[in-house]
PDB file of C-alpha atoms in Angstrom:
ATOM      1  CA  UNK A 240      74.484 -30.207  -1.819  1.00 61.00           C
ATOM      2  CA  UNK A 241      74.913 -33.992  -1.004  1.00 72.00           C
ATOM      3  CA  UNK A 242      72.043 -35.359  -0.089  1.00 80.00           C
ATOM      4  CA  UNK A 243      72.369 -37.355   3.085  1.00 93.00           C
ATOM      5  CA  UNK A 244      71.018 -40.984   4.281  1.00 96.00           C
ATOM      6  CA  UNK A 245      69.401 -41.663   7.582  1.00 98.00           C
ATOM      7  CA  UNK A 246      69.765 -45.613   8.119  1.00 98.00           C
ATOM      8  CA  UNK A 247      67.548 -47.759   9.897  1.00 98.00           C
ATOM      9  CA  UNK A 248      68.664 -51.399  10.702  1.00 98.00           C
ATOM     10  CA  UNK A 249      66.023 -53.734  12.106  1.00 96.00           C
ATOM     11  CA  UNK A 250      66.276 -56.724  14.294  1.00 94.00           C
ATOM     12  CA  UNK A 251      66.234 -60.459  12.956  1.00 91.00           C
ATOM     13  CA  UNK A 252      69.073 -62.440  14.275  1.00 87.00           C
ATOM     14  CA  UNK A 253      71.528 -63.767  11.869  1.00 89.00           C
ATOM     15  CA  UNK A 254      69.688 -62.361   9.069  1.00 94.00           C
ATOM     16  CA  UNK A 255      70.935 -58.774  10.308  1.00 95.00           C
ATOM     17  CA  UNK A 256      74.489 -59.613   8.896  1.00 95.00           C
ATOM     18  CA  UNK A 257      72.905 -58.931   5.200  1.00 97.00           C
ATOM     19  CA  UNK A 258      73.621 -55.036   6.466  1.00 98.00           C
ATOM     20  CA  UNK A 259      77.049 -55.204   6.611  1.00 97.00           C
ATOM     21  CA  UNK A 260      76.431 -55.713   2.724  1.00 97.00           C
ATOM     22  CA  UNK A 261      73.579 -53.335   2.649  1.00 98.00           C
ATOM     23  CA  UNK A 262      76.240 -50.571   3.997  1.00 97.00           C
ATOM     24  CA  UNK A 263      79.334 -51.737   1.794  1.00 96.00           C
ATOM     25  CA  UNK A 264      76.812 -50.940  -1.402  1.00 96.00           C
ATOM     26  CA  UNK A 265      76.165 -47.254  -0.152  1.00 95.00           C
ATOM     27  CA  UNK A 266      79.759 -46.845   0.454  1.00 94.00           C
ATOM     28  CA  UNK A 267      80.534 -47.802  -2.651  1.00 93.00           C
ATOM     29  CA  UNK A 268      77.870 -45.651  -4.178  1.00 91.00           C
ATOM     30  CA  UNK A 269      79.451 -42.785  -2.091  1.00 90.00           C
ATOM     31  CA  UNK A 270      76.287 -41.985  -0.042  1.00 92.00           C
ATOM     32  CA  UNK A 271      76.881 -40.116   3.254  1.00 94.00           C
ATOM     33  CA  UNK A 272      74.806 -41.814   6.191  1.00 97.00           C
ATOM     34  CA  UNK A 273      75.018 -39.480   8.915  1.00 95.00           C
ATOM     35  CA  UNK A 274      72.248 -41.147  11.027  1.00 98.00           C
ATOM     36  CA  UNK A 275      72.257 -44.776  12.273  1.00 98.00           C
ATOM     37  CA  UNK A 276      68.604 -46.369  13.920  1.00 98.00           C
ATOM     38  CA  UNK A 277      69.323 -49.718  15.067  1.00 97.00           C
ATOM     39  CA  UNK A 278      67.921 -52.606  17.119  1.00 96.00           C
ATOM     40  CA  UNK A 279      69.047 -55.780  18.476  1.00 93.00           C
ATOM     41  CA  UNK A 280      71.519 -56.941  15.213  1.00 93.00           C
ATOM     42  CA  UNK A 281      70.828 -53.688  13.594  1.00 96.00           C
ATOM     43  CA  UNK A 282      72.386 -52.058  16.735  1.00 95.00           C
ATOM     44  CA  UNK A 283      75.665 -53.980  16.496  1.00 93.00           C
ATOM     45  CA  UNK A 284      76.066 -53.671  13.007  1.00 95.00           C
ATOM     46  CA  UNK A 285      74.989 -50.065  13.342  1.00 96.00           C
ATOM     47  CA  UNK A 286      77.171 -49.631  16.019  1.00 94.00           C
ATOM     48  CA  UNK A 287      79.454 -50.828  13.875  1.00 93.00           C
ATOM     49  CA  UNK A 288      79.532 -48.278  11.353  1.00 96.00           C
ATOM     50  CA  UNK A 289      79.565 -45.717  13.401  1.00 95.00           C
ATOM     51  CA  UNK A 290      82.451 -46.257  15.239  1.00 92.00           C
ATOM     52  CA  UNK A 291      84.453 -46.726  11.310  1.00 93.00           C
ATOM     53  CA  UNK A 292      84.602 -50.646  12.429  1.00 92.00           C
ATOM     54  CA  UNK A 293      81.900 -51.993  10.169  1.00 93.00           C
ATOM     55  CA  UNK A 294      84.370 -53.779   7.765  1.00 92.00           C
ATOM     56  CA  UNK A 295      86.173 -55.251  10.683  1.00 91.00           C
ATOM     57  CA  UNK A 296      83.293 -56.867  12.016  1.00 90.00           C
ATOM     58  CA  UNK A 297      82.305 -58.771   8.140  1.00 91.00           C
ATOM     59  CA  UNK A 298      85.740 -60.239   8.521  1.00 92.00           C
ATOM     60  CA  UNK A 299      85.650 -61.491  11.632  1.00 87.00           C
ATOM     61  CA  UNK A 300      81.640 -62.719  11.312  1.00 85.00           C
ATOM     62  CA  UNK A 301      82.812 -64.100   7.728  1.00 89.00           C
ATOM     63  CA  UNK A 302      85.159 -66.268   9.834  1.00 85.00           C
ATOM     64  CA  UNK A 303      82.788 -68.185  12.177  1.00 78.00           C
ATOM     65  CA  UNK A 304      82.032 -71.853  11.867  1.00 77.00           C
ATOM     66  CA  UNK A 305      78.907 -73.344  13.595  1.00 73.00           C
ATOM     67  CA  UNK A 306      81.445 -74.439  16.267  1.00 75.00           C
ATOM     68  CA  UNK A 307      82.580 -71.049  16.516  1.00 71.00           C
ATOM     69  CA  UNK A 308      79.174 -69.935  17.426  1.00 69.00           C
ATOM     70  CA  UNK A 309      78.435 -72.375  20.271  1.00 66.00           C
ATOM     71  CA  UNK A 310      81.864 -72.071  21.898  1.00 68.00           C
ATOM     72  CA  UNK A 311      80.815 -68.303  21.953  1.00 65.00           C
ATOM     73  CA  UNK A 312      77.529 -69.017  23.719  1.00 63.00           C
ATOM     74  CA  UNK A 313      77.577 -68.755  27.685  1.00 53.00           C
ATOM     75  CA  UNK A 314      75.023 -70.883  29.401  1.00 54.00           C
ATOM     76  CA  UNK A 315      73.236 -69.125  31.787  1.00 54.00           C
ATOM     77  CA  UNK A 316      70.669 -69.734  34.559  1.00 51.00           C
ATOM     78  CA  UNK A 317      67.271 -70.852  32.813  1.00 53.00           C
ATOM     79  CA  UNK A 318      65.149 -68.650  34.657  1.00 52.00           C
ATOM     80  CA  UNK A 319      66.623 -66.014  33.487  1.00 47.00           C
ATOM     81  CA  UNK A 320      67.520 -66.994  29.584  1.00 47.00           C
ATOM     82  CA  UNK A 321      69.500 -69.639  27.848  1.00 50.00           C
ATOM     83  CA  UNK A 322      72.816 -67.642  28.143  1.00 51.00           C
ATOM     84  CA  UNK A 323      74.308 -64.777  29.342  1.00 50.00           C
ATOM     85  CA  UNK A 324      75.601 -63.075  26.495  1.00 50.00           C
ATOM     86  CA  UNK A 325      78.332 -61.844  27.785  1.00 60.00           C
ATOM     87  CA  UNK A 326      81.065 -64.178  25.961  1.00 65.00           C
ATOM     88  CA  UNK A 327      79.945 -62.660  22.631  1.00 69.00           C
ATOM     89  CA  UNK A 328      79.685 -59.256  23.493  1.00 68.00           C
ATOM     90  CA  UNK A 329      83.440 -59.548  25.326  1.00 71.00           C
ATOM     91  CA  UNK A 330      84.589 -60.591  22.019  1.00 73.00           C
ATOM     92  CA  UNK A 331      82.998 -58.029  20.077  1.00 73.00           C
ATOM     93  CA  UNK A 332      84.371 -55.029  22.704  1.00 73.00           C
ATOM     94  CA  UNK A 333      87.867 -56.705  21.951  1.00 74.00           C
ATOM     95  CA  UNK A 334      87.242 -56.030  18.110  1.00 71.00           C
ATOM     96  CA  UNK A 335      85.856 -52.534  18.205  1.00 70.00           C
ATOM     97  CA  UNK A 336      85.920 -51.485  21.713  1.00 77.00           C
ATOM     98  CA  UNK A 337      83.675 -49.154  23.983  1.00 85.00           C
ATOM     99  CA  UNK A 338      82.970 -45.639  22.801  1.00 91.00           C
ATOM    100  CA  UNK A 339      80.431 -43.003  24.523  1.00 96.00           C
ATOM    101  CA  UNK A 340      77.210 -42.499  21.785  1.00 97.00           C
ATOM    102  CA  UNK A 341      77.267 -38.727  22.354  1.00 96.00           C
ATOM    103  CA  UNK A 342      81.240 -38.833  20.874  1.00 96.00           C
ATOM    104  CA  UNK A 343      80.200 -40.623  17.693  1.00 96.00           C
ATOM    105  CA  UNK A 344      80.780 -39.509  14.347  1.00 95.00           C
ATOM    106  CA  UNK A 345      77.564 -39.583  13.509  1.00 96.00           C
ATOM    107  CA  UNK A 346      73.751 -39.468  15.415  1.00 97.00           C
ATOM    108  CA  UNK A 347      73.215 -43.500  16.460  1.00 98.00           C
ATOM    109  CA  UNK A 348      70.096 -44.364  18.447  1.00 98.00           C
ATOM    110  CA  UNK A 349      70.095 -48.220  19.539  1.00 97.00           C
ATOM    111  CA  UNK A 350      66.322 -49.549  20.324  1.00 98.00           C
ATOM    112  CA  UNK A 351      65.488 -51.700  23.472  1.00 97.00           C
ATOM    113  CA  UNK A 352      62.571 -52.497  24.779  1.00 96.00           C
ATOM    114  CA  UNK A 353      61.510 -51.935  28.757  1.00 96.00           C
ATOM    115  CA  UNK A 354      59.351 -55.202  29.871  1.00 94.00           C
ATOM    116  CA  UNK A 355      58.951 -53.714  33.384  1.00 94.00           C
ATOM    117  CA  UNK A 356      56.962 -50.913  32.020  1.00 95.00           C
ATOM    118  CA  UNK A 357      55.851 -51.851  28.602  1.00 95.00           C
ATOM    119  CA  UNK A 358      57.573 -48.987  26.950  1.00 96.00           C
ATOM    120  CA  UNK A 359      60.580 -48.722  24.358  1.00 97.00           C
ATOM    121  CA  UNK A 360      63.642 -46.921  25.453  1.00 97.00           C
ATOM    122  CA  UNK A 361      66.251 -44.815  23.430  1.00 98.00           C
ATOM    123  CA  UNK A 362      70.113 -44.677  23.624  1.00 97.00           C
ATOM    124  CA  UNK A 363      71.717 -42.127  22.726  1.00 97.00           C
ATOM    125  CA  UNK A 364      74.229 -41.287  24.924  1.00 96.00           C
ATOM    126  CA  UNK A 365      76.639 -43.238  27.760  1.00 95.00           C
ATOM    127  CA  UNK A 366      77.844 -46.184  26.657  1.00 93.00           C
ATOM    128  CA  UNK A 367      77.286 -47.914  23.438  1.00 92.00           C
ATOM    129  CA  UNK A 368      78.444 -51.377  24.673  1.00 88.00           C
ATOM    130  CA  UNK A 369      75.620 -51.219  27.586  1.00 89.00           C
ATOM    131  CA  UNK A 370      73.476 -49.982  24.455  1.00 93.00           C
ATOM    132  CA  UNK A 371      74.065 -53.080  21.906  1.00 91.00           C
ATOM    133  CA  UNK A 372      74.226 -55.584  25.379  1.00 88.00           C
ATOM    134  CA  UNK A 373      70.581 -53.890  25.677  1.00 91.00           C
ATOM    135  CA  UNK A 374      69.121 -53.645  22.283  1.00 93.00           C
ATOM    136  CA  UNK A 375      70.068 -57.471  21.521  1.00 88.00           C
ATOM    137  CA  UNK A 376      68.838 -59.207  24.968  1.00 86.00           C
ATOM    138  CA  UNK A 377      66.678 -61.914  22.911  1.00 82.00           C
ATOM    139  CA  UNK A 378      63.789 -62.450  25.746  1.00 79.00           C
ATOM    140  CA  UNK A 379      64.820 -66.550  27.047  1.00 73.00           C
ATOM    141  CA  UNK A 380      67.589 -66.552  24.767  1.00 75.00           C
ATOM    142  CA  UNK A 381      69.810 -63.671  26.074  1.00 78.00           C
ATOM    143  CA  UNK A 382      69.746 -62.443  29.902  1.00 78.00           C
ATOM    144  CA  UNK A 383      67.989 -59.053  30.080  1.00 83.00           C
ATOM    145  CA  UNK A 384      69.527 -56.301  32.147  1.00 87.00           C
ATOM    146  CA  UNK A 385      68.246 -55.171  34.998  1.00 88.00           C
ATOM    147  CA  UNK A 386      68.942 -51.817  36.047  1.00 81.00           C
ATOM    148  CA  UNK A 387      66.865 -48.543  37.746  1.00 79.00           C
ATOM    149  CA  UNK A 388      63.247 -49.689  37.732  1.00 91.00           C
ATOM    150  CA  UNK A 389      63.693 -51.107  34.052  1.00 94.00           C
ATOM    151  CA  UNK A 390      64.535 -54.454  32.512  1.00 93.00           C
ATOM    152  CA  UNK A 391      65.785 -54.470  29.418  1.00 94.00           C
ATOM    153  CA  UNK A 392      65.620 -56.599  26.480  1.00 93.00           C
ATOM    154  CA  UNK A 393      65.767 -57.077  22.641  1.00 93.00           C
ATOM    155  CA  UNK A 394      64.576 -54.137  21.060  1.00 93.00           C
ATOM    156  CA  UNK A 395      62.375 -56.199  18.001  1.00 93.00           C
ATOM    157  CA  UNK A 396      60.139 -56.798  20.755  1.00 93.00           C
ATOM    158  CA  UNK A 397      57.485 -54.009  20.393  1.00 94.00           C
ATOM    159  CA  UNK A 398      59.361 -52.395  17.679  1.00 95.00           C
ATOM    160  CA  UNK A 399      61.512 -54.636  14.895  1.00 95.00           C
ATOM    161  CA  UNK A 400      61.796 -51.721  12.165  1.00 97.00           C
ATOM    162  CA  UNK A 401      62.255 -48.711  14.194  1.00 97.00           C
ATOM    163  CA  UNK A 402      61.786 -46.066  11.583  1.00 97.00           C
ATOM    164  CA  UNK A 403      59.649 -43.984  13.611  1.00 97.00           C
ATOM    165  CA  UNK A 404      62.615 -42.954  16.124  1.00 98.00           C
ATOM    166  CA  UNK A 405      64.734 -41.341  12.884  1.00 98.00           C
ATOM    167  CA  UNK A 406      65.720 -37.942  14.215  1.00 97.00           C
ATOM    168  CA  UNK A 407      66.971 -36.155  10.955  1.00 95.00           C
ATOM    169  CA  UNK A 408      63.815 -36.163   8.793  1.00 92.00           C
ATOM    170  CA  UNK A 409      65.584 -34.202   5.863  1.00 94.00           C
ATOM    171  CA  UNK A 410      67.729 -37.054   5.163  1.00 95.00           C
ATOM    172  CA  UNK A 411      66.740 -39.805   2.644  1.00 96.00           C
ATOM    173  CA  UNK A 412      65.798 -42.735   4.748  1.00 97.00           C
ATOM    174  CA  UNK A 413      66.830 -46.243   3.687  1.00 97.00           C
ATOM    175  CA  UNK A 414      65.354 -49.020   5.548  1.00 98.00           C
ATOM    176  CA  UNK A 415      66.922 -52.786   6.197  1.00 98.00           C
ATOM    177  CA  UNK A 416      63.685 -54.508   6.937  1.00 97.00           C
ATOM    178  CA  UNK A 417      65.093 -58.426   8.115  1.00 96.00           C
ATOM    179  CA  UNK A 418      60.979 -59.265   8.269  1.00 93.00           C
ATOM    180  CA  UNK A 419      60.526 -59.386   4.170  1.00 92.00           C
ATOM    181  CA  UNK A 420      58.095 -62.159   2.886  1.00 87.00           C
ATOM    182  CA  UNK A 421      59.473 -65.543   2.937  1.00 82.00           C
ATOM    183  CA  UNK A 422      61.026 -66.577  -0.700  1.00 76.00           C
ATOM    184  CA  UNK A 423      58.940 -69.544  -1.195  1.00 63.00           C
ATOM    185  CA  UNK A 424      56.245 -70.877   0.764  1.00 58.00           C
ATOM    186  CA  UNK A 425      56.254 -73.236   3.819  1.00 53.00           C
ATOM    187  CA  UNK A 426      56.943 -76.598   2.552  1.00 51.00           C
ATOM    188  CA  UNK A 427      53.875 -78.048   4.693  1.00 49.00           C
ATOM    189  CA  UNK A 428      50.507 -76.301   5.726  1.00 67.00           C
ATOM    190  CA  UNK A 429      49.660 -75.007   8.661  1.00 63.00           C
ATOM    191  CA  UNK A 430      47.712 -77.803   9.528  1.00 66.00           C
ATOM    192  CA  UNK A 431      50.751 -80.051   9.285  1.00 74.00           C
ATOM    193  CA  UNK A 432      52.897 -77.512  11.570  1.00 75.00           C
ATOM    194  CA  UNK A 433      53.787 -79.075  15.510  1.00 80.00           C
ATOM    195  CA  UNK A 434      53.151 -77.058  18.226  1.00 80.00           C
ATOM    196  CA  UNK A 435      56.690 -75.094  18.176  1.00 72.00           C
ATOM    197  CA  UNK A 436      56.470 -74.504  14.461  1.00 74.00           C
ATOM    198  CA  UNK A 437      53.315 -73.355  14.593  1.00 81.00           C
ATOM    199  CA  UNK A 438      54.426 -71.143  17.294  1.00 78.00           C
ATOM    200  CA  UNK A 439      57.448 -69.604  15.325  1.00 75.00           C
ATOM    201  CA  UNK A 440      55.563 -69.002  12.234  1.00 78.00           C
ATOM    202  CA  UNK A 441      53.045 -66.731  14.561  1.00 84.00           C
ATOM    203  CA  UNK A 442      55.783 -64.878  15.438  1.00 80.00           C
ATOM    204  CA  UNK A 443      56.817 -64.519  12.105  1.00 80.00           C
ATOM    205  CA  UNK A 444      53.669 -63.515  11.436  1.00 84.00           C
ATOM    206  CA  UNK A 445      53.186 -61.214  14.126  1.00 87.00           C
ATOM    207  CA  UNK A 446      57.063 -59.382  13.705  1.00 86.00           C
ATOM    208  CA  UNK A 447      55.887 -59.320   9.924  1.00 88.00           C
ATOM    209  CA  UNK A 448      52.623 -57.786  10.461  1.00 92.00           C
ATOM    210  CA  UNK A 449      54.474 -54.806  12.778  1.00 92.00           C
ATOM    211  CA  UNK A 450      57.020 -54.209  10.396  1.00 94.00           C
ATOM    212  CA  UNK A 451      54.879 -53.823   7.493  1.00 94.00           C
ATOM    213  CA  UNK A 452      52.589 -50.820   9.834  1.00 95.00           C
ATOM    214  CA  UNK A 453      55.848 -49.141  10.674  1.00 95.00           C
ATOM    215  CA  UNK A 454      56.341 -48.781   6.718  1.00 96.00           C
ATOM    216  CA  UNK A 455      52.614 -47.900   6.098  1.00 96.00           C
ATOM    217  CA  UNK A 456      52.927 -45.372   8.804  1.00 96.00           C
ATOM    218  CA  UNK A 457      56.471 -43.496   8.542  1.00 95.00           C
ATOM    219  CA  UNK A 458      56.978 -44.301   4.269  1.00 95.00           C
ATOM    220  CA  UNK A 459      60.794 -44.421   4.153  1.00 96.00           C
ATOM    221  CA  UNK A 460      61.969 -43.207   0.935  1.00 96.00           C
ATOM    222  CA  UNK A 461      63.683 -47.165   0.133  1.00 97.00           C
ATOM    223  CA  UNK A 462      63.528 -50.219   2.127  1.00 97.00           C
ATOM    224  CA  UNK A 463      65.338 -53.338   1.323  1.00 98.00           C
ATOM    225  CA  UNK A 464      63.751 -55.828   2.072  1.00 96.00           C
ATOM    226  CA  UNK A 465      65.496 -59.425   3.513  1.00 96.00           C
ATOM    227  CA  UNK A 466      63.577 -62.343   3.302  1.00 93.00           C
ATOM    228  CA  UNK A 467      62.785 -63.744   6.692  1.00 87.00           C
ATOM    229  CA  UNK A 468      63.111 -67.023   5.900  1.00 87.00           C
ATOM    230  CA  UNK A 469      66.773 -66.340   4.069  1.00 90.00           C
ATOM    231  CA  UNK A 470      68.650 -67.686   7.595  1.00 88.00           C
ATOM    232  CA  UNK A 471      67.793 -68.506  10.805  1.00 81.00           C
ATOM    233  CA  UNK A 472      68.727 -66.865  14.202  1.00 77.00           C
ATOM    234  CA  UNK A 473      71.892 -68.748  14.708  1.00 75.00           C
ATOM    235  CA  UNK A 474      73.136 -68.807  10.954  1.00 85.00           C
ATOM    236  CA  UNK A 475      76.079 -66.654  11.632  1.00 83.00           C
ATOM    237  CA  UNK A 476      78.576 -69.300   9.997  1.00 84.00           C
ATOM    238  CA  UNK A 477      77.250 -68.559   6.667  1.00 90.00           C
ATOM    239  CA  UNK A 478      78.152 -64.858   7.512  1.00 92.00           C
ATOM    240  CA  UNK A 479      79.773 -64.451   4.329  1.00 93.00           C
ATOM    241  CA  UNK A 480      77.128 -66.089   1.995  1.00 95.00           C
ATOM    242  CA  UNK A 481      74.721 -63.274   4.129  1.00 96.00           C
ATOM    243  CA  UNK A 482      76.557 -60.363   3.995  1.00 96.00           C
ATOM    244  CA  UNK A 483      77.216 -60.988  -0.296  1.00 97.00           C
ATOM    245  CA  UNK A 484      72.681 -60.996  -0.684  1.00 97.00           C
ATOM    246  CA  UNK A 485      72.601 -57.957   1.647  1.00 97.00           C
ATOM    247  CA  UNK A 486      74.958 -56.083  -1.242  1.00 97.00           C
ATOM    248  CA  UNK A 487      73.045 -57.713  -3.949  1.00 97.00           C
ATOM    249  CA  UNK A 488      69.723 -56.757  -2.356  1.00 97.00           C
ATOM    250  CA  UNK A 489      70.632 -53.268  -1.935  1.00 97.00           C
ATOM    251  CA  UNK A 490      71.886 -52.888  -5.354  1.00 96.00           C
ATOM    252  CA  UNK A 491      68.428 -54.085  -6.701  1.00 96.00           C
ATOM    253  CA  UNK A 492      66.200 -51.767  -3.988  1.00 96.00           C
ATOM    254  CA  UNK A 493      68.541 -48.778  -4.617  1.00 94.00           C
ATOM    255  CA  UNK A 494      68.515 -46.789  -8.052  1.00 90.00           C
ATOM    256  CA  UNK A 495      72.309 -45.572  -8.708  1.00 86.00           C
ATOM    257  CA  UNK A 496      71.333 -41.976  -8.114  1.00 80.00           C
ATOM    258  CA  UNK A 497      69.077 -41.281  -5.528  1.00 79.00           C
ATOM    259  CA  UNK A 498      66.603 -38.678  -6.132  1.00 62.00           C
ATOM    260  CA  UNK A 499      66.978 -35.048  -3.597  1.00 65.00           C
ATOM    261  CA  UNK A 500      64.205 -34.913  -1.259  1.00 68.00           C
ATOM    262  CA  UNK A 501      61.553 -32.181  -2.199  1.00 52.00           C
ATOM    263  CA  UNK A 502      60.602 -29.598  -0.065  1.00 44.00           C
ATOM    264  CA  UNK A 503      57.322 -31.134  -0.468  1.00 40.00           C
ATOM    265  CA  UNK A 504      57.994 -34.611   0.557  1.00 50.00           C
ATOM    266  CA  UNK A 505      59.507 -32.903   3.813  1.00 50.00           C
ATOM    267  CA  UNK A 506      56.359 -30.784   4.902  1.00 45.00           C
ATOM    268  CA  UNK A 507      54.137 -33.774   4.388  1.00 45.00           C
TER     269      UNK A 507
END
């Protein structure tokens, strides 16, 4: 019997276009995913798939210029975030539309995180726009929704590789972790760092540092792993240039026949 692949798509901004190569490799390697577990980018691009759009949405990313980009961004009330959101998700409904989770081909759970109550929330059903406009609400970037007692935003926030919420545990599980270690080092030392570098690289540090626990803990069976240094949040005009490593990446992480899992491995 064919094995199946659960896939798990984590957050990192513009890095998270590198799945829409990831996914083009196991298509053309003829594995069936049959589970999608996304957050924040890994949501859209899992949403993506699901919904047989995937392809449609590498065009249109592989399109964007850096102008493209900021026309798309909405400024939005600074107490609340730097924009809105809305503009880009408007034109993403327009290119794959609005679909109900629970009438997908396949099992899709987007990831968002409830700051109201400190506690991460699962979509699974209703509608998958609302889900992605959710899972991607960058905290003072994007504007969060607010909405019965909870206020949601990005999904990366207390989970950025959300392997733990993979519901069919039989499956092989592939992993698209967008927190891999940097490809060279930082080009100054800490020491040298100003007060907002120094305060990204902690983040880095810290998404880094959860990332690698969720893969201690749960032990996917493969996990690419994306540098997180290979683009930054708002490098979707080299969309093309991204989505080309993703392939190559997955073709190095995964071995041209993937092995069954054992009854074994799926007792442990």
């Amino acid at each position: 019997m064919k094995q199946k692949i659960s896939l798990v798509l984590g957050s990192g901004g513009a890095r998270g276009i590198t799945q829409i190569g990831v996914i083009k490799l196991l298509e053309e390697r003829q594995l069936e995913i049959d589970e999608i577990v996304g957050c924040s980018i890994g949501s859209l691009v899992g949403a993506a798939y699901a919904g047989g759009k995937v392809a449609l949405l590498g065009e249109w990313m592989s399109k964007l210029t850096k102008r493209d980009v900021f026309r798309l961004l909405d400024f939005s009330d600074p107490r609340y975030g730097l924009f809105k959101g809305m503009r880009i998700l408007e034109t993403l409904h327009s290119i794959f539309g609005d679909v109900n989770i629970e009438d997908l081909p396949i099992k899709y759970t987007a990831v968002a995180t409830d700051l109201r109550n400190n506690r991460e929330v699962l979509m699974r059903d209703g509608s998958i726009y609302h889900a992605i406009r959710a899972s991607i609400a960058i905290p003072a970037v994007f504007t969060g929704i607010d909405s019965d007692d909870r206020y949601l935003v990005d999904g990366g926030v207390l989970n950025p590789l959300p392997v733990n919420h993979v519901q069919n545990k039989e499956n092989i599980i592939i992993v698209v972790n967008l927190d891999g270690k940097p490809n060279a080092p930082l080009t100054k030392t800490v020491k040298k760092l100003n007060a907002v570098a120094l305060l990204q690289e902690s983040y880095y540090a810290m998404r880094r540092r959860l990332s690698e626990m969720s893969l201690e803990l749960y032990k996917p069976d493969y996990v690419i792993h994306i540098p997180h240094n290979m683009a930054g949040i708002w490098d979707f005009g080299h969309a093309a240039e991204l989505i080309e490593k993703g392939y190559a990446l997955a073709a190095d992480a995964i071995p041209n026949e993937i092995l069954q899992k054992s009854a074994v491995s799926l007792q442990s």
